[in-house]
Amino acid sequence: MTPGHEHSPQHGSHGHRHEQHDDSGQAEILELDAEVLAEQIAEITAWLPLKSEPRQIVDLGSGTGAGTFALLDRFPDAHVTAVDASAGHLQLLREKACARGVRDRVSTVQADLDSDRWPDLGTPDLVWASASMHHMAHPERTLRSVHELLAPGGLFAVVELDGFPRFLPADAPAERPGLEDRAHAATDSFHAEHVPHRGADWGPMLTAAGFGVEDERTITVNIEGARTGAIGRYALGSLQRIRSVAAPALSAEDLTALDALLDADDPNSILRRDDLAVRTKRTVWAARRA
């Protein structure tokens, strides 16, 4: 993830050009993402069209481990190799694995997934890539690398998001209704330049790389803020990162209103609102190596 680069909260430091953004704020967003969307991640892992329980799994662009731990929970006999560009995120993932008592079921590999030479990742039965593929500079090459990596008959799960989640009602804040949508729109040209594959249809690209796409599913996420206190912190961290990209394109009035939302001490702070929700979509493609 690194909303200085793409910058959706769901994006771990996946494989290229991310280490300069590696900070505690990024890890915190990834942790909040895992907490808030745990139910949806579990739903996806339960849906995967597997022919047998995987024993060796690779999590590409693992971040701090949201997918890794969901997969370990779903497949109790599996071992997961978590691959990420960020040493800090992998260190946090190892600490969490120890705390959960599953350290012996996790390996971590620091690697740039945009490199044309990957480290030895074994021969996994399942490769999982959540919100990481669109960060690749050469996704076609990455897809071919995954195809070569997988065991025959193995499954590749590509999970991608429909852009940033939304948190505020359409008529909020009262003084600048629609601010959130304008802030997102202000980042469009940046994203088009830096992450052109965000929102792509991965089905044809998977087919071109030699996979058979067996299924595709879109999950609509709509989580009311009252269900967990984490949503306010999640919204705050997410909008802070959007601001860093959107600020030059926003009006002075919008920027003032946005800064009030992002000020924890302001009466209008997003942390004080009781009308937040997480609204987004996730699409997963399940592709098999013949």
mmCIF file with all atom_site columns, N, CA, C and O in Angstrom, residues 15-40:
data_model
loop_
_atom_site.group_PDB
_atom_site.id
_atom_site.type_symbol
_atom_site.label_atom_id
_atom_site.label_alt_id
_atom_site.label_comp_id
_atom_site.label_asym_id
_atom_site.label_entity_id
_atom_site.label_seq_id
_atom_site.pdbx_PDB_ins_code
_atom_site.Cartn_x
_atom_site.Cartn_y
_atom_site.Cartn_z
_atom_site.occupancy
_atom_site.B_iso_or_equiv
_atom_site.pdbx_formal_charge
_atom_site.auth_seq_id
_atom_site.auth_comp_id
_atom_site.auth_asym_id
_atom_site.auth_atom_id
_atom_site.pdbx_PDB_model_num
ATOM 1   N N  . GLY A 1 15 ? 5.763   -4.876  -4.120 1.00 0.00 ? 15 GLY A N  1
ATOM 2   C CA . GLY A 1 15 ? 6.799   -5.482  -4.896 1.00 0.00 ? 15 GLY A CA 1
ATOM 3   C C  . GLY A 1 15 ? 7.717   -4.496  -5.518 1.00 0.00 ? 15 GLY A C  1
ATOM 4   O O  . GLY A 1 15 ? 8.765   -4.862  -5.955 1.00 0.00 ? 15 GLY A O  1
ATOM 5   N N  . HIS A 1 16 ? 7.398   -3.217  -5.627 1.00 0.00 ? 16 HIS A N  1
ATOM 6   C CA . HIS A 1 16 ? 8.339   -2.333  -6.294 1.00 0.00 ? 16 HIS A CA 1
ATOM 7   C C  . HIS A 1 16 ? 8.120   -0.911  -5.829 1.00 0.00 ? 16 HIS A C  1
ATOM 8   O O  . HIS A 1 16 ? 7.034   -0.478  -5.567 1.00 0.00 ? 16 HIS A O  1
ATOM 9   N N  . ARG A 1 17 ? 9.243   -0.231  -5.726 1.00 0.00 ? 17 ARG A N  1
ATOM 10  C CA . ARG A 1 17 ? 9.248   1.205   -5.461 1.00 0.00 ? 17 ARG A CA 1
ATOM 11  C C  . ARG A 1 17 ? 8.531   1.575   -4.176 1.00 0.00 ? 17 ARG A C  1
ATOM 12  O O  . ARG A 1 17 ? 8.060   2.674   -4.019 1.00 0.00 ? 17 ARG A O  1
ATOM 13  N N  . HIS A 1 18 ? 8.487   0.657   -3.196 1.00 0.00 ? 18 HIS A N  1
ATOM 14  C CA . HIS A 1 18 ? 7.705   0.988   -2.019 1.00 0.00 ? 18 HIS A CA 1
ATOM 15  C C  . HIS A 1 18 ? 8.547   1.236   -0.769 1.00 0.00 ? 18 HIS A C  1
ATOM 16  O O  . HIS A 1 18 ? 8.035   1.766   0.189  1.00 0.00 ? 18 HIS A O  1
ATOM 17  N N  . GLU A 1 19 ? 9.791   0.836   -0.779 1.00 0.00 ? 19 GLU A N  1
ATOM 18  C CA . GLU A 1 19 ? 10.523  0.881   0.472  1.00 0.00 ? 19 GLU A CA 1
ATOM 19  C C  . GLU A 1 19 ? 10.695  2.304   0.978  1.00 0.00 ? 19 GLU A C  1
ATOM 20  O O  . GLU A 1 19 ? 10.741  2.545   2.169  1.00 0.00 ? 19 GLU A O  1
ATOM 21  N N  . GLN A 1 20 ? 10.761  3.279   0.059  1.00 0.00 ? 20 GLN A N  1
ATOM 22  C CA . GLN A 1 20 ? 10.933  4.641   0.524  1.00 0.00 ? 20 GLN A CA 1
ATOM 23  C C  . GLN A 1 20 ? 9.709   5.136   1.272  1.00 0.00 ? 20 GLN A C  1
ATOM 24  O O  . GLN A 1 20 ? 9.765   6.110   1.996  1.00 0.00 ? 20 GLN A O  1
ATOM 25  N N  . HIS A 1 21 ? 8.571   4.445   1.117  1.00 0.00 ? 21 HIS A N  1
ATOM 26  C CA . HIS A 1 21 ? 7.352   4.841   1.812  1.00 0.00 ? 21 HIS A CA 1
ATOM 27  C C  . HIS A 1 21 ? 7.098   4.010   3.054  1.00 0.00 ? 21 HIS A C  1
ATOM 28  O O  . HIS A 1 21 ? 6.080   4.154   3.700  1.00 0.00 ? 21 HIS A O  1
ATOM 29  N N  . ASP A 1 22 ? 7.998   3.093   3.354  1.00 0.00 ? 22 ASP A N  1
ATOM 30  C CA . ASP A 1 22 ? 7.750   2.128   4.416  1.00 0.00 ? 22 ASP A CA 1
ATOM 31  C C  . ASP A 1 22 ? 7.793   2.841   5.760  1.00 0.00 ? 22 ASP A C  1
ATOM 32  O O  . ASP A 1 22 ? 8.830   3.253   6.230  1.00 0.00 ? 22 ASP A O  1
ATOM 33  N N  . ASP A 1 23 ? 6.639   2.993   6.414  1.00 0.00 ? 23 ASP A N  1
ATOM 34  C CA . ASP A 1 23 ? 6.601   3.687   7.686  1.00 0.00 ? 23 ASP A CA 1
ATOM 35  C C  . ASP A 1 23 ? 5.526   3.064   8.558  1.00 0.00 ? 23 ASP A C  1
ATOM 36  O O  . ASP A 1 23 ? 4.737   2.238   8.130  1.00 0.00 ? 23 ASP A O  1
ATOM 37  N N  . SER A 1 24 ? 5.520   3.504   9.811  1.00 0.00 ? 24 SER A N  1
ATOM 38  C CA . SER A 1 24 ? 4.574   2.908   10.755 1.00 0.00 ? 24 SER A CA 1
ATOM 39  C C  . SER A 1 24 ? 3.137   3.226   10.374 1.00 0.00 ? 24 SER A C  1
ATOM 40  O O  . SER A 1 24 ? 2.233   2.443   10.643 1.00 0.00 ? 24 SER A O  1
ATOM 41  N N  . GLY A 1 25 ? 2.913   4.390   9.745  1.00 0.00 ? 25 GLY A N  1
ATOM 42  C CA . GLY A 1 25 ? 1.559   4.732   9.328  1.00 0.00 ? 25 GLY A CA 1
ATOM 43  C C  . GLY A 1 25 ? 1.024   3.765   8.291  1.00 0.00 ? 25 GLY A C  1
ATOM 44  O O  . GLY A 1 25 ? -0.154  3.393   8.321  1.00 0.00 ? 25 GLY A O  1
ATOM 45  N N  . GLN A 1 26 ? 1.871   3.345   7.385  1.00 0.00 ? 26 GLN A N  1
ATOM 46  C CA . GLN A 1 26 ? 1.456   2.381   6.369  1.00 0.00 ? 26 GLN A CA 1
ATOM 47  C C  . GLN A 1 26 ? 1.101   1.052   7.013  1.00 0.00 ? 26 GLN A C  1
ATOM 48  O O  . GLN A 1 26 ? 0.071   0.443   6.703  1.00 0.00 ? 26 GLN A O  1
ATOM 49  N N  . ALA A 1 27 ? 1.946   0.599   7.931  1.00 0.00 ? 27 ALA A N  1
ATOM 50  C CA . ALA A 1 27 ? 1.670   -0.669  8.608  1.00 0.00 ? 27 ALA A CA 1
ATOM 51  C C  . ALA A 1 27 ? 0.372   -0.575  9.400  1.00 0.00 ? 27 ALA A C  1
ATOM 52  O O  . ALA A 1 27 ? -0.419  -1.524  9.437  1.00 0.00 ? 27 ALA A O  1
ATOM 53  N N  . GLU A 1 28 ? 0.123   0.584   10.014 1.00 0.00 ? 28 GLU A N  1
ATOM 54  C CA . GLU A 1 28 ? -1.099  0.750   10.801 1.00 0.00 ? 28 GLU A CA 1
ATOM 55  C C  . GLU A 1 28 ? -2.336  0.628   9.912  1.00 0.00 ? 28 GLU A C  1
ATOM 56  O O  . GLU A 1 28 ? -3.323  -0.017  10.290 1.00 0.00 ? 28 GLU A O  1
ATOM 57  N N  . ILE A 1 29 ? -2.289  1.222   8.720  1.00 0.00 ? 29 ILE A N  1
ATOM 58  C CA . ILE A 1 29 ? -3.425  1.118   7.797  1.00 0.00 ? 29 ILE A CA 1
ATOM 59  C C  . ILE A 1 29 ? -3.645  -0.335  7.389  1.00 0.00 ? 29 ILE A C  1
ATOM 60  O O  . ILE A 1 29 ? -4.780  -0.816  7.323  1.00 0.00 ? 29 ILE A O  1
ATOM 61  N N  . LEU A 1 30 ? -2.571  -1.049  7.113  1.00 0.00 ? 30 LEU A N  1
ATOM 62  C CA . LEU A 1 30 ? -2.707  -2.458  6.736  1.00 0.00 ? 30 LEU A CA 1
ATOM 63  C C  . LEU A 1 30 ? -3.325  -3.271  7.871  1.00 0.00 ? 30 LEU A C  1
ATOM 64  O O  . LEU A 1 30 ? -4.144  -4.162  7.636  1.00 0.00 ? 30 LEU A O  1
ATOM 65  N N  . GLU A 1 31 ? -2.930  -2.961  9.098  1.00 0.00 ? 31 GLU A N  1
ATOM 66  C CA . GLU A 1 31 ? -3.491  -3.667  10.248 1.00 0.00 ? 31 GLU A CA 1
ATOM 67  C C  . GLU A 1 31 ? -4.980  -3.356  10.411 1.00 0.00 ? 31 GLU A C  1
ATOM 68  O O  . GLU A 1 31 ? -5.795  -4.238  10.696 1.00 0.00 ? 31 GLU A O  1
ATOM 69  N N  . LEU A 1 32 ? -5.343  -2.096  10.233 1.00 0.00 ? 32 LEU A N  1
ATOM 70  C CA . LEU A 1 32 ? -6.759  -1.717  10.330 1.00 0.00 ? 32 LEU A CA 1
ATOM 71  C C  . LEU A 1 32 ? -7.568  -2.352  9.215  1.00 0.00 ? 32 LEU A C  1
ATOM 72  O O  . LEU A 1 32 ? -8.704  -2.803  9.416  1.00 0.00 ? 32 LEU A O  1
ATOM 73  N N  . ASP A 1 33 ? -6.975  -2.404  8.024  1.00 0.00 ? 33 ASP A N  1
ATOM 74  C CA . ASP A 1 33 ? -7.647  -3.051  6.897  1.00 0.00 ? 33 ASP A CA 1
ATOM 75  C C  . ASP A 1 33 ? -7.946  -4.510  7.208  1.00 0.00 ? 33 ASP A C  1
ATOM 76  O O  . ASP A 1 33 ? -9.045  -5.006  6.975  1.00 0.00 ? 33 ASP A O  1
ATOM 77  N N  . ALA A 1 34 ? -6.961  -5.187  7.781  1.00 0.00 ? 34 ALA A N  1
ATOM 78  C CA . ALA A 1 34 ? -7.145  -6.599  8.121  1.00 0.00 ? 34 ALA A CA 1
ATOM 79  C C  . ALA A 1 34 ? -8.239  -6.772  9.170  1.00 0.00 ? 34 ALA A C  1
ATOM 80  O O  . ALA A 1 34 ? -9.044  -7.698  9.099  1.00 0.00 ? 34 ALA A O  1
ATOM 81  N N  . GLU A 1 35 ? -8.274  -5.851  10.146 1.00 0.00 ? 35 GLU A N  1
ATOM 82  C CA . GLU A 1 35 ? -9.280  -5.947  11.205 1.00 0.00 ? 35 GLU A CA 1
ATOM 83  C C  . GLU A 1 35 ? -10.683 -5.651  10.678 1.00 0.00 ? 35 GLU A C  1
ATOM 84  O O  . GLU A 1 35 ? -11.633 -6.411  10.920 1.00 0.00 ? 35 GLU A O  1
ATOM 85  N N  . VAL A 1 36 ? -10.812 -4.566  9.930  1.00 0.00 ? 36 VAL A N  1
ATOM 86  C CA . VAL A 1 36 ? -12.142 -4.138  9.479  1.00 0.00 ? 36 VAL A CA 1
ATOM 87  C C  . VAL A 1 36 ? -12.724 -5.099  8.452  1.00 0.00 ? 36 VAL A C  1
ATOM 88  O O  . VAL A 1 36 ? -13.921 -5.384  8.444  1.00 0.00 ? 36 VAL A O  1
ATOM 89  N N  . LEU A 1 37 ? -11.867 -5.627  7.569  1.00 0.00 ? 37 LEU A N  1
ATOM 90  C CA . LEU A 1 37 ? -12.354 -6.442  6.453  1.00 0.00 ? 37 LEU A CA 1
ATOM 91  C C  . LEU A 1 37 ? -12.075 -7.938  6.640  1.00 0.00 ? 37 LEU A C  1
ATOM 92  O O  . LEU A 1 37 ? -12.102 -8.702  5.682  1.00 0.00 ? 37 LEU A O  1
ATOM 93  N N  . ALA A 1 38 ? -11.842 -8.348  7.875  1.00 0.00 ? 38 ALA A N  1
ATOM 94  C CA . ALA A 1 38 ? -11.525 -9.757  8.139  1.00 0.00 ? 38 ALA A CA 1
ATOM 95  C C  . ALA A 1 38 ? -12.623 -10.686 7.638  1.00 0.00 ? 38 ALA A C  1
ATOM 96  O O  . ALA A 1 38 ? -12.352 -11.761 7.078  1.00 0.00 ? 38 ALA A O  1
ATOM 97  N N  . GLU A 1 39 ? -13.869 -10.299 7.812  1.00 0.00 ? 39 GLU A N  1
ATOM 98  C CA . GLU A 1 39 ? -14.988 -11.153 7.395  1.00 0.00 ? 39 GLU A CA 1
ATOM 99  C C  . GLU A 1 39 ? -14.987 -11.371 5.884  1.00 0.00 ? 39 GLU A C  1
ATOM 100 O O  . GLU A 1 39 ? -15.231 -12.482 5.386  1.00 0.00 ? 39 GLU A O  1
ATOM 101 N N  . GLN A 1 40 ? -14.680 -10.301 5.143  1.00 0.00 ? 40 GLN A N  1
ATOM 102 C CA . GLN A 1 40 ? -14.670 -10.413 3.680  1.00 0.00 ? 40 GLN A CA 1
ATOM 103 C C  . GLN A 1 40 ? -13.482 -11.260 3.200  1.00 0.00 ? 40 GLN A C  1
ATOM 104 O O  . GLN A 1 40 ? -13.625 -12.038 2.253  1.00 0.00 ? 40 GLN A O  1
#
